[in-house]
Coordinates of C-alpha atoms in Angstrom, one line a residue:
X1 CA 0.0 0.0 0.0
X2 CA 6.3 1.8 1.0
X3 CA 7.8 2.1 1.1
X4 CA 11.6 0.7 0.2
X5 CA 9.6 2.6 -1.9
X6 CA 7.9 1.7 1.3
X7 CA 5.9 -1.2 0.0
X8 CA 3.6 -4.8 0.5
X9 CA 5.2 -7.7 -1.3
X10 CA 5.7 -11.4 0.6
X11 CA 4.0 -14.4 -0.1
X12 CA 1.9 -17.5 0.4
X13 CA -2.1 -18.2 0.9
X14 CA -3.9 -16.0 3.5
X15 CA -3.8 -17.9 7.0
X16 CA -7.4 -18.9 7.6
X17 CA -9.9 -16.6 9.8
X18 CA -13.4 -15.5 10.1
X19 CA -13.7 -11.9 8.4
X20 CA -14.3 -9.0 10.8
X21 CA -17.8 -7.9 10.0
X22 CA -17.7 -3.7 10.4
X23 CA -21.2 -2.4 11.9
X24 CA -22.3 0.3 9.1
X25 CA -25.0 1.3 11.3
X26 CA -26.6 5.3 11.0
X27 CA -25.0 7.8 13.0
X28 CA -26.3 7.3 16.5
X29 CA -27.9 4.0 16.4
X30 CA -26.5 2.8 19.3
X31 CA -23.6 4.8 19.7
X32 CA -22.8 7.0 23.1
X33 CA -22.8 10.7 22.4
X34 CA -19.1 11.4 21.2
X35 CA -17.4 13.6 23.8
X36 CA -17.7 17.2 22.3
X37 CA -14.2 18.2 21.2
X38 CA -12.5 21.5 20.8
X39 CA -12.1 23.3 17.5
X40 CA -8.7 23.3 15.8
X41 CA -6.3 25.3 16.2
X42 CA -4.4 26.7 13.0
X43 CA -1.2 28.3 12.8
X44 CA 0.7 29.2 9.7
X45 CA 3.5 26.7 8.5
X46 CA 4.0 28.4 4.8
X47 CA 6.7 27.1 2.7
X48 CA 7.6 29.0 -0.4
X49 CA 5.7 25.8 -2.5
X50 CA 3.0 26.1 -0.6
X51 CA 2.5 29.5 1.1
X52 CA -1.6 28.8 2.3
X53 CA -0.1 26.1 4.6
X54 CA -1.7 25.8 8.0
X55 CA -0.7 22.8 11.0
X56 CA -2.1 21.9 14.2
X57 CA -2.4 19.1 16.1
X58 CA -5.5 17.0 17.8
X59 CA -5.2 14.4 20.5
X60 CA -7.4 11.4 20.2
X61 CA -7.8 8.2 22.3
X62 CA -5.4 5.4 22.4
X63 CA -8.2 2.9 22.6
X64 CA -11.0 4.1 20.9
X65 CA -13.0 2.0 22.7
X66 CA -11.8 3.4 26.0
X67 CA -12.0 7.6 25.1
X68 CA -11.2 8.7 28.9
X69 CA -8.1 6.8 28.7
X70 CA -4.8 7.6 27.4
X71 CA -4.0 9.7 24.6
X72 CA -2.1 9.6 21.3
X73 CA -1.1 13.3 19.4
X74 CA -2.2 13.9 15.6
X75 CA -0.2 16.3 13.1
X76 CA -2.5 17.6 10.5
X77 CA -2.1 20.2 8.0
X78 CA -4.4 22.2 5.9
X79 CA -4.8 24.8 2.8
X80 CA -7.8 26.1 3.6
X81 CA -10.7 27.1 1.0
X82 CA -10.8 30.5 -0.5
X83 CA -14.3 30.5 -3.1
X84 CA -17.8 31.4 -1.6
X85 CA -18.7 27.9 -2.4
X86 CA -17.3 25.5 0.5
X87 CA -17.3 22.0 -0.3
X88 CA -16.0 20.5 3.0
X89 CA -12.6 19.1 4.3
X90 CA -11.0 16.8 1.8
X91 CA -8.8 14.1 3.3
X92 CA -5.2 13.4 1.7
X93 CA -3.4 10.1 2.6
X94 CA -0.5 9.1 0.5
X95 CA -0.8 5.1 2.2
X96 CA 2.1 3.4 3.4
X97 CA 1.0 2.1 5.9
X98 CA 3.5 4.6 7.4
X99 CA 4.1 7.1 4.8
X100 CA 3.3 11.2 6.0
X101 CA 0.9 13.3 5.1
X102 CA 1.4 16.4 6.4
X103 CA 2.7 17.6 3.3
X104 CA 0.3 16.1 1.1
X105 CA -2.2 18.9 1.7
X106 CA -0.3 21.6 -0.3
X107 CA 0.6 19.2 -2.9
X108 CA -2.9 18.4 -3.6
X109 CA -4.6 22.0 -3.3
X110 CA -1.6 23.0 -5.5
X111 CA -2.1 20.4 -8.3
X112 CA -6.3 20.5 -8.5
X113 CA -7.3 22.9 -11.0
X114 CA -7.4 26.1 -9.5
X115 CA -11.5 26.4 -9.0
X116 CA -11.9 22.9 -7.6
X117 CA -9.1 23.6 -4.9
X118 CA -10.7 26.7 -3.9
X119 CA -14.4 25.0 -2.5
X120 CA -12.4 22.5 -0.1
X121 CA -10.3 22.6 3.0
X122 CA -7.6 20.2 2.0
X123 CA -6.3 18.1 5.4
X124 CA -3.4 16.2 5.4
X125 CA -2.3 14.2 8.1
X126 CA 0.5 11.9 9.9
X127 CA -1.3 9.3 10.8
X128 CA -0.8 7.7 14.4
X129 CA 2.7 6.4 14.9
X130 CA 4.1 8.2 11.8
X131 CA 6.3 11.2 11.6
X132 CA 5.4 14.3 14.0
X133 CA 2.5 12.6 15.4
X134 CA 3.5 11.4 18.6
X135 CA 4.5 9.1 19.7
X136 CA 6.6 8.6 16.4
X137 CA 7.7 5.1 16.3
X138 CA 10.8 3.8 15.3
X139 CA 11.6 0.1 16.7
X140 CA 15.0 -0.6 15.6
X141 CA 17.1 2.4 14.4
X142 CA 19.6 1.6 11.6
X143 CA 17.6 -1.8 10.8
X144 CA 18.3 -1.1 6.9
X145 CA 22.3 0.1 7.2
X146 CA 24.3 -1.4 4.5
X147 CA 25.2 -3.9 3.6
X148 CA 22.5 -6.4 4.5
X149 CA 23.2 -9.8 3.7
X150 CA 22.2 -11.5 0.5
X151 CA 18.1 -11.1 0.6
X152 CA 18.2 -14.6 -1.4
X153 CA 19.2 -17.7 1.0
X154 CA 22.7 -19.3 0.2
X155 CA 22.0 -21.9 2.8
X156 CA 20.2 -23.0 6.2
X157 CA 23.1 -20.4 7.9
X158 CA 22.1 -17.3 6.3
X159 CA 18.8 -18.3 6.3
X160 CA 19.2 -18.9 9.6
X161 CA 20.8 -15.0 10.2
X162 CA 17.8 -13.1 8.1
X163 CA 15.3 -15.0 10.5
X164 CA 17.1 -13.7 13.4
X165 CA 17.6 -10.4 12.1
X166 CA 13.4 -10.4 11.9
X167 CA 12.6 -11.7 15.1
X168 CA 15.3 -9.0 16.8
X169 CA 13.2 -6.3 15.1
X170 CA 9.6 -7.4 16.1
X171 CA 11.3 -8.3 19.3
X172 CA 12.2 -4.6 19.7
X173 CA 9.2 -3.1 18.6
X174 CA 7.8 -5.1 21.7
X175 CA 9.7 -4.0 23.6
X176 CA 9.7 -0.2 22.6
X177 CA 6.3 -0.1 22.6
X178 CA 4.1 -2.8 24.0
X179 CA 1.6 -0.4 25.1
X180 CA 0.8 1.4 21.8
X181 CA 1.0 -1.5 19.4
X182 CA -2.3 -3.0 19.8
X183 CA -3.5 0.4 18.7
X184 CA -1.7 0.8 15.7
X185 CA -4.0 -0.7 13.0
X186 CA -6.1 0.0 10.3
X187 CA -9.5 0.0 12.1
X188 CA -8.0 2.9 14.6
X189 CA -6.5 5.0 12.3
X190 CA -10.0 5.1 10.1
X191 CA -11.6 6.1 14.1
X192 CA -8.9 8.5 14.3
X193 CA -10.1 9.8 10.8
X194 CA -13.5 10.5 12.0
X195 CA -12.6 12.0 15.3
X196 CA -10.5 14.4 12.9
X197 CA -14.1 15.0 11.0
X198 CA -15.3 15.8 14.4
X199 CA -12.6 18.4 15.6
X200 CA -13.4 20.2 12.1
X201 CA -17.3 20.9 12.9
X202 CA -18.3 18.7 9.4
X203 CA -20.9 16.5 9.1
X204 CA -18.9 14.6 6.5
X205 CA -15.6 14.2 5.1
X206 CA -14.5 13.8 1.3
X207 CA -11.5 11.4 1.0
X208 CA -8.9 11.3 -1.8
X209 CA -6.1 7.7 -0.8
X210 CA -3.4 6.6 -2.8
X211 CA -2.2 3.3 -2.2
X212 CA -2.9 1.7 1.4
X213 CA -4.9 4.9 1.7
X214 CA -7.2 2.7 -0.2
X215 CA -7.8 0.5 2.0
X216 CA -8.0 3.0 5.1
X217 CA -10.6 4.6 2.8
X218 CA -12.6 2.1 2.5
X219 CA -12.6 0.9 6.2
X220 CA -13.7 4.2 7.4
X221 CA -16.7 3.5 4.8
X222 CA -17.3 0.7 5.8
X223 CA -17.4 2.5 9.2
X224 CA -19.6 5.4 8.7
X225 CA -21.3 5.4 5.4
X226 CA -23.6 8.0 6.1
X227 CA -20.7 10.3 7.2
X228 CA -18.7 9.7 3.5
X229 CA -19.6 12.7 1.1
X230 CA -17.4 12.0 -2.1
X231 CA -14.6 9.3 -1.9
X232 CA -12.0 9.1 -4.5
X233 CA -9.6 6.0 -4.6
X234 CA -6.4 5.9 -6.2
X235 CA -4.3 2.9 -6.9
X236 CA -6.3 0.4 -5.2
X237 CA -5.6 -2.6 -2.6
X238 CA -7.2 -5.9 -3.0
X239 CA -9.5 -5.8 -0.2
X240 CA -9.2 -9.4 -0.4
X241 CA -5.7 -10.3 -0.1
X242 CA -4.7 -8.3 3.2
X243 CA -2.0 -8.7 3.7
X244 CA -0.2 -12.1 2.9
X245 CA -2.1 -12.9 -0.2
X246 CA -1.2 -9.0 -1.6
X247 CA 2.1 -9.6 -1.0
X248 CA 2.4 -12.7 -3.4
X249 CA 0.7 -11.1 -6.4
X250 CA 2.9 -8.0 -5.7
X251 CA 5.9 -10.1 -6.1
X252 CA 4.5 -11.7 -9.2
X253 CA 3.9 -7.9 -10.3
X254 CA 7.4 -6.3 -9.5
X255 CA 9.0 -9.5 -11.4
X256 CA 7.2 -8.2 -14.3
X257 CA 7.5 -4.4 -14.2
X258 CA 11.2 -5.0 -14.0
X259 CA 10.9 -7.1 -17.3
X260 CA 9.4 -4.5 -18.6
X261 CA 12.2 -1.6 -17.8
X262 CA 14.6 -4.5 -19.2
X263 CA 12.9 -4.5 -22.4
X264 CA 12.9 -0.5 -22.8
X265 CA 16.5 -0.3 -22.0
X266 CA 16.4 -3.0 -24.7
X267 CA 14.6 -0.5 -27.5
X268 CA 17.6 1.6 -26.1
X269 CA 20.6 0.3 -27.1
X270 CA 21.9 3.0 -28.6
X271 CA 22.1 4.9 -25.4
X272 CA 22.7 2.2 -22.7
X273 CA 24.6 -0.3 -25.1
X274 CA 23.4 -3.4 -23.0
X275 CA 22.2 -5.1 -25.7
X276 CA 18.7 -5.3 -27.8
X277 CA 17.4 -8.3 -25.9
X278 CA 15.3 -7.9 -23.0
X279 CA 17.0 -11.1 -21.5
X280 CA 20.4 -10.4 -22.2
X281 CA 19.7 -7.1 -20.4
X282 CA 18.1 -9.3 -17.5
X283 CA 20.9 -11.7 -17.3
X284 CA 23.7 -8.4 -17.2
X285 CA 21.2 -7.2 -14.3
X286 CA 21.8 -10.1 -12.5
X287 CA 25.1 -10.7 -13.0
X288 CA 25.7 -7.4 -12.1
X289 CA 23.7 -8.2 -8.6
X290 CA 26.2 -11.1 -8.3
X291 CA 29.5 -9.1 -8.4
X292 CA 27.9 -6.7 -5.9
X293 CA 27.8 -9.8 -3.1
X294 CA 31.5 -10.6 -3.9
X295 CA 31.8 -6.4 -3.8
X296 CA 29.7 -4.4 -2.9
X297 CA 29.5 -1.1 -4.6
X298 CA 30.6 2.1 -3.0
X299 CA 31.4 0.0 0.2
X300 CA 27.5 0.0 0.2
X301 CA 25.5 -1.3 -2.1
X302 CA 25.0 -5.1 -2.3
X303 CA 22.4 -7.2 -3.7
X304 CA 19.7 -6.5 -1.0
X305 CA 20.3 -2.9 -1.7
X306 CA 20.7 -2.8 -5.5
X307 CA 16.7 -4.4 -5.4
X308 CA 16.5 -1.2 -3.5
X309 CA 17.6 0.6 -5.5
X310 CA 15.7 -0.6 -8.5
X311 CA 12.2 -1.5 -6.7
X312 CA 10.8 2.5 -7.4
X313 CA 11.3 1.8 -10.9
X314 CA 8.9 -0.6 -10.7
X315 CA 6.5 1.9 -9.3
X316 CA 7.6 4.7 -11.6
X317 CA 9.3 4.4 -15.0
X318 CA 10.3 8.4 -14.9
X319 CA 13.1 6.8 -12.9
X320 CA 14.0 4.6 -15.3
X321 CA 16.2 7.0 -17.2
X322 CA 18.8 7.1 -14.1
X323 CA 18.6 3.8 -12.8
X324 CA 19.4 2.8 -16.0
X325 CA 22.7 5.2 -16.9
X326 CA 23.7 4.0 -13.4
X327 CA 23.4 -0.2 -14.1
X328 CA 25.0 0.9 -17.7
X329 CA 27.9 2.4 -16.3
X330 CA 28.3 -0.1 -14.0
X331 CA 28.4 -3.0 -16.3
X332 CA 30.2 -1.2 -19.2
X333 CA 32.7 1.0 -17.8
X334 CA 33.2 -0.8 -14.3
X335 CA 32.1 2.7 -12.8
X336 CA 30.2 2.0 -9.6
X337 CA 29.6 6.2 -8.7
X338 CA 26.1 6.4 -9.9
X339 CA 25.0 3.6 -9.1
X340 CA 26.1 4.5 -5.4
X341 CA 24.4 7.8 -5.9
X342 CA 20.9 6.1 -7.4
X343 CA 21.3 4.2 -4.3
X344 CA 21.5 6.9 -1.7
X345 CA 18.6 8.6 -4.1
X346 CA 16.2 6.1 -4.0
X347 CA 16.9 3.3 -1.9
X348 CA 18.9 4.3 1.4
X349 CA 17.3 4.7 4.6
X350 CA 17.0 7.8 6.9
X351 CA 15.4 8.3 10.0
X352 CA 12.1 8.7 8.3
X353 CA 12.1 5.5 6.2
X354 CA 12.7 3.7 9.9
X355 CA 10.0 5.2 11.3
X356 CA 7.9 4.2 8.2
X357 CA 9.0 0.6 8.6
X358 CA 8.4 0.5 12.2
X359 CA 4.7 1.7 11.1
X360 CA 4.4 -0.7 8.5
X361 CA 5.2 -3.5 10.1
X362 CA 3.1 -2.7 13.2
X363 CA 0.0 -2.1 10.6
X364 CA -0.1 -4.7 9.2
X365 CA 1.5 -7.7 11.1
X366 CA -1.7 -6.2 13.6
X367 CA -4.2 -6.1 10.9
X368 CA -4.2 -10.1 9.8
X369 CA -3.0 -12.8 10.1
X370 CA 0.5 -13.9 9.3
X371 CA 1.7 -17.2 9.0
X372 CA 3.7 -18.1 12.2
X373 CA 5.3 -21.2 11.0
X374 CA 8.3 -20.2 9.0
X375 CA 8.2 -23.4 7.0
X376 CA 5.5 -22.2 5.7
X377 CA 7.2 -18.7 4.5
X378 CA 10.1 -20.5 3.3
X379 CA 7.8 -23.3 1.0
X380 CA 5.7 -20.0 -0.1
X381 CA 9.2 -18.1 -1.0
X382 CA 11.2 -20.2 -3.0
X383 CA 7.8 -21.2 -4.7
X384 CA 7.7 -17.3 -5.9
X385 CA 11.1 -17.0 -6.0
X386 CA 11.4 -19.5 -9.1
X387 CA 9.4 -17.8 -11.3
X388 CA 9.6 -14.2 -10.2
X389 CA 13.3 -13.6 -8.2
X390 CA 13.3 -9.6 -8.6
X391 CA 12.5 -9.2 -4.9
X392 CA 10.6 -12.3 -3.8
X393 CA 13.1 -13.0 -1.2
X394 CA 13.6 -8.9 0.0
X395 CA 10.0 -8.5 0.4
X396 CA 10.1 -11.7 2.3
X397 CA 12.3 -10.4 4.8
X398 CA 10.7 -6.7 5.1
X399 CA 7.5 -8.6 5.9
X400 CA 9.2 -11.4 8.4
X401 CA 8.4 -9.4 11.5
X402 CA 4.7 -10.3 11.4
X403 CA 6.1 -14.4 11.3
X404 CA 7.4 -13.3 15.1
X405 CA 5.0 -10.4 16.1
X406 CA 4.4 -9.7 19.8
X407 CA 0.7 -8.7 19.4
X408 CA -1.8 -10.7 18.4
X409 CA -3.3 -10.0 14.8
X410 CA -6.4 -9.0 14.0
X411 CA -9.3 -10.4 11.5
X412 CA -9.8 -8.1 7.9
X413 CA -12.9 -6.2 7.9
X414 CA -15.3 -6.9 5.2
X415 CA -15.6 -3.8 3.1
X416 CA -18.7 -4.7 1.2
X417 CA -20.6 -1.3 1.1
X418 CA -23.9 -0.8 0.2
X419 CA -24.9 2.6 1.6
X420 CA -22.1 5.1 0.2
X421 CA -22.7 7.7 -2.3
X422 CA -20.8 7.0 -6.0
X423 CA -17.0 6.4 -4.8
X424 CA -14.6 7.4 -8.2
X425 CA -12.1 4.3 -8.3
X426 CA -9.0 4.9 -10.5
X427 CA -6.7 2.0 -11.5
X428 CA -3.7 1.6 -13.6
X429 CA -3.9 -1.7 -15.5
X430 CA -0.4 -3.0 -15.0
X431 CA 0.3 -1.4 -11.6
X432 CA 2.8 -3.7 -9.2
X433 CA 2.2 -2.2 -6.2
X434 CA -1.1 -2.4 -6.1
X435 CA -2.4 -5.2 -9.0
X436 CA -5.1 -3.8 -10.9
X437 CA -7.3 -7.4 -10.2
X438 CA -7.4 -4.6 -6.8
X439 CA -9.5 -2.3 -8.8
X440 CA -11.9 -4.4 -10.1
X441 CA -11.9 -6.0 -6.4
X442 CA -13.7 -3.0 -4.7
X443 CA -15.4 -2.0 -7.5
X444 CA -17.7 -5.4 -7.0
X445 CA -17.6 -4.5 -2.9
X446 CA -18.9 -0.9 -3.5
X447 CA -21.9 -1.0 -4.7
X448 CA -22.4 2.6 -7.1
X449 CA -18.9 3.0 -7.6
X450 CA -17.4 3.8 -10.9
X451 CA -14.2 2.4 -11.8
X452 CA -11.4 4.6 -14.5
X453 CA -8.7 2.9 -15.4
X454 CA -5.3 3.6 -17.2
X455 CA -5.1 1.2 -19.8
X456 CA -1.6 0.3 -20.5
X457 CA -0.1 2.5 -17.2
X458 CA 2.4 1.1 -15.0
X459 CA 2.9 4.0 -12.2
X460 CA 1.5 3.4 -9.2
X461 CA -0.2 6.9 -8.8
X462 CA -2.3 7.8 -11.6
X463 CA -3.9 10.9 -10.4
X464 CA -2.3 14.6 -9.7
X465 CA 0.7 13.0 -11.4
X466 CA 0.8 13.8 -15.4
X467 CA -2.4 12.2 -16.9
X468 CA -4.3 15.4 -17.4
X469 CA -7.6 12.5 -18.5
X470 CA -7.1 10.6 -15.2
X471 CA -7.1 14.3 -13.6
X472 CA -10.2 15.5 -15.4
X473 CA -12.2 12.6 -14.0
X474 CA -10.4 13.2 -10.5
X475 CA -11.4 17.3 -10.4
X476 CA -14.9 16.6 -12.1
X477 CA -15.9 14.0 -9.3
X478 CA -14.5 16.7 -7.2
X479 CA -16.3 19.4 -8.3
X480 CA -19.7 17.9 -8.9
X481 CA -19.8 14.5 -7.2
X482 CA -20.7 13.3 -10.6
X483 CA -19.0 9.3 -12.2
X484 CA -18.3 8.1 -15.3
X485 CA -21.2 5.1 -16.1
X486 CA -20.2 2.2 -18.8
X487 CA -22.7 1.5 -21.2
X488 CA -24.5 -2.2 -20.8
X489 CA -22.9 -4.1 -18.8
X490 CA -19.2 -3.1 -19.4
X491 CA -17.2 -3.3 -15.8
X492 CA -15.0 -0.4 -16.6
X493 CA -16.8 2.9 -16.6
X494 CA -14.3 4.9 -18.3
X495 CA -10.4 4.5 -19.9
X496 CA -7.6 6.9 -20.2
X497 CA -4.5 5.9 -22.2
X498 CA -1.3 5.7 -20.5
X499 CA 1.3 8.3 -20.8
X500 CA 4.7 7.7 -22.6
X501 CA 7.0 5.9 -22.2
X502 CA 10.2 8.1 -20.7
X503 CA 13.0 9.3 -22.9
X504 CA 16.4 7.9 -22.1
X505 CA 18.9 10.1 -20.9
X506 CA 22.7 10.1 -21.3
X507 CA 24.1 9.3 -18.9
X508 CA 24.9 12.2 -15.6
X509 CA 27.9 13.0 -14.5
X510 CA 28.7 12.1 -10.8
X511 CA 27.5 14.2 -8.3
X512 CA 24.6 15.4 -11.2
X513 CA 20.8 16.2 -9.3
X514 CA 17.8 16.4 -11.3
X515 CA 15.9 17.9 -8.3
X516 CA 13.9 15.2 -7.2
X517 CA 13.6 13.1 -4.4
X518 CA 11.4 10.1 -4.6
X519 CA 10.5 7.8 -1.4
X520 CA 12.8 5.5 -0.2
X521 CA 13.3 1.6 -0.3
X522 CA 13.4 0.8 3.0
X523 CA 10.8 3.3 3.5
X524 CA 8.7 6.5 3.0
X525 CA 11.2 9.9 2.9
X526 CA 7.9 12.4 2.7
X527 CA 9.0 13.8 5.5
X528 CA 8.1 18.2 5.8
X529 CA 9.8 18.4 1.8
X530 CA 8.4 21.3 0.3
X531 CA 8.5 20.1 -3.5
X532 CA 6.4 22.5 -6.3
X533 CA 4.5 20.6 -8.5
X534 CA 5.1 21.3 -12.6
X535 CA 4.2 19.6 -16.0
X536 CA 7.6 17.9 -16.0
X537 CA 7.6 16.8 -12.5
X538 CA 4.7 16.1 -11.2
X539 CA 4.8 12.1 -11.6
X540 CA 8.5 12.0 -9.7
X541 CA 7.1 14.6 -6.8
X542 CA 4.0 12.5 -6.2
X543 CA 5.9 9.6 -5.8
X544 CA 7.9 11.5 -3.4
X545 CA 4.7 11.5 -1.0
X546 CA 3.2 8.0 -2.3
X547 CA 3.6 5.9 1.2
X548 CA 3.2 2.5 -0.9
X549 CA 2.1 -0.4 0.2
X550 CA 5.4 -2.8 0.5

């Protein structure tokens, strides 16, 4: 929903449960009256991007089931409207689980056209655990330092080590924390969304999730239907796989988007000059991983972190240029400098990206249930591994924690919904973070909804991010509530062809910046960044907030 990119992959069949049925009761029915809750308050946080920039923060229970008792601190930011007509706050959330959202909010009031942006408060917000909501977790600091050992088992030693290495990190989070983590979960967070609602004085919130934001989405409608006003869903989870099952189809997924840059650095001989086969490229790639276990580049980067490296590529081919200058120089001129510097770009971890992890895992190793046997992972890996060994085995080990967890997981909700108004569901077709067989998932759930899709697209991320058709359907939703309808009995309500294909670049210089900073591997670098959106970079500066599903 990550995300190393900060992401979702792992792998095997979805341990057996009974599914979490979510009350989607009316207002009131029931309930106690909510405790009333004092307005917001806003004080400016401008950045020369985004100079409308409010924060503030909002305390909310711990236990939602227990509100008198301890408390937990929510950052939240906002662009507040400025036209006569006020639409109501619209929620941002990139996904993750873990990624930040605080600066989401300008990013999204700045990239809207101009007249939709106006009618809305736009709220961003850390979720709990994440960033400058406090407490911030962070289990393990320096979990992802390189270099890691090989992420693909040489033998029952080193499988031995990574298994370790996973049960130290749950085993810290445990001990870190063993008061908060069986609060850090889907289901709370979507409370903590509507206690948020609260806070602002609206009857009902408009939503607009990328990613695991999805999910959370749909969860809070599952919720409170009649407290949903407009819902847009970007880049969908399959409600259906959470989370083991996800992970296996993303692994199948990345296997293929990395085929796929293989084959355009292929049509790109002439600049790469790594051959015009798609698996001779393939075969250089992973010989080139091989030499980097006997040495690692930069005294850094080794195999686990050249997947690292590489895995936002499979998210967003406008990296594709650099990643593939940097494997190029590599493997033709023995030069291991950029691909040390596309490693520090894109795949190192900071401070940020271990606090993202450390929300990650507690999300979703709490959410479902993980397989505790680790014969079962292993049987599950290698099974993957064989026919898709981009990062089978590295998402493996990102997602081992939940194999050791200290807190007992959780059940899925079902988010069948019945009762929302039109939710606007937009879908890449051969998206790998999030599979489009996602899309069409919730689609069926929701009843009303309207799915767009990208035919052809492979970024993860297909609104506010280049496609100026995916936008138009994004800001006329927006605007007027209104969806796309298919004709007969078509699933798809409406199709937008995919943007290029990027040009290839020759190759930069060392030291060279092209001013911008994605996510990182090991987890989301969102951070307070203050990046203005343009034509040309709007697909790289969304990513840069995208807290995907690992």
């Amino acid at each position: 929903m990550t995300p190393r990119a900060g992401m979702l992959i792992a792998a095997g069949a979805l341990v057996a449960g009974t599914v979490t049925v979510l009350p989607a009761a009316p207002a009131g029915a029931g309930e106690p009256a909510p405790r009333p809750l004092p307005p917001l308050a806003w004080t400016g946080c401008a950045t020369k991007a985004y100079p409308k920039l409010q924060c503030g923060t909002l305390k909310v229970p711990l236990d939602h089931d227990n509100p008198a008792g301890r408390t937990v601190t929510l950052a939240l930011t906002r662009v507040p409207h400025t036209a006569k007509t006020f639409q109501g706050p619209l929620f941002v959330n990139p996904g993750g689980p873990g990624g930040s959202g605080r600066s989401m909010a300008g990013y999204v009031a700045a990239s809207l056209p101009p007249k939709v942006a106006a009618e809305y408060d736009v709220i961003g917000f850390d979720p709990r655990g994440v960033g400058k909501s406090e407490p911030a977790l962070d289990c393990r600091p320096g979990h992802f330092d390189p270099v890691r050992p090989d992420s693909v088992p040489s033998g029952a030693d080193s499988e031995r080590a990574a298994v370790e290495r996973a049960q130290d990190f749950a085993e810290a989070c445990g001990k870190k924390y063993a008061d908060v983590l069986p609060f850090i979960d889907t289901v709370s967070t979507a409370r903590d969304l509507d206690v948020i609602r609260r806070a602002l004085g609206a009857p009902k919130i408009n939503y607009l999730g990328y990613s695991y934001g999805t999910y959370l989405g749909s969860v809070y409608a599952r919720l409170h239907p009649d407290r949903v006003r407009r819902m847009a869903l970007d880049s969908v989870v399959n409600p259906h796989g959470v989370w083991y099952e996800d992970n296996i189809a993303q692994d199948y997924a990345f296997d293929t988007r990395h085929k796929d840059f293989m084959a355009w650095v292929a049509r790109h001989d002439a600049v790469y000059k790594l051959g015009t086969d798609p698996a001779a490229v393939e075969a250089a790639w992973y010989r080139m991983r091989d030499a980097l276990r006997e040495a690692p580049a930069g005294g850094k980067v080794g195999p686990g972190e050249l997947e690292d490296t590489f895995l936002p590529g499979g998210y967003y081919n406008g990296y594709w240029p650099r990643l593939a200058s940097a494997f190029s120089a590599y493997v033709n001129d023995a030069d291991a400098v950029p691909l040390t510097e596309a490693y520090e770009r894109y795949g190192e971890a900071d401070a940020a990206a271990d606090n993202g992890y450390s929300v990650y895992t507690s999300v979703q190793c709490r959410d479902a249930a993980w397989p505790r046997d680790w014969s079962v992972w292993r049987k599950d890996n290698w099974d993957v591994h064989a026919k898709a060994p981009f990062s089978t085995w590295n998402n493996a080990w990102y997602n081992a924690p939940c194999a050791f967890w200290p807190v007992e997981s959780l059940t899925p909700p079902d988010v069948t919904n019945d009762q929302v108004p039109p939710v606007l569901i937009l879908q890449a077709t051969d998206d790998a973070a999030t599979p489009y067989e996602g899309g069409v998932a919730l689609h069926r759930l929701i009843r009303g909804s309207s799915l767009v899709v990208e035919a052809g697209g492979g970024n993860h991320g297909v609104t506010l991010g280049g496609n100026d058709c995916m936008d138009e359907h994004l800001a006329a939703y927006l605007a007027t509530g209104k969806v796309p309808r298919a004709e007969g009995d078509a699933e798809v309500d409406a199709v937008c062809a995919a943007l290029p294909e990027p040009e290839p670049e020759p190759a930069a210089p060392a030291g060279a910046k092209d001013g911008r900073k994605p996510g990182s591997a090991a987890g989301q670098k969102s951070g307070d960044r203050a990046l203005a959106p343009s034509a040309e970079t709007a697909g790289a500066t969304l990513h840069g907030f995208l807290g995907h599903v690992r």
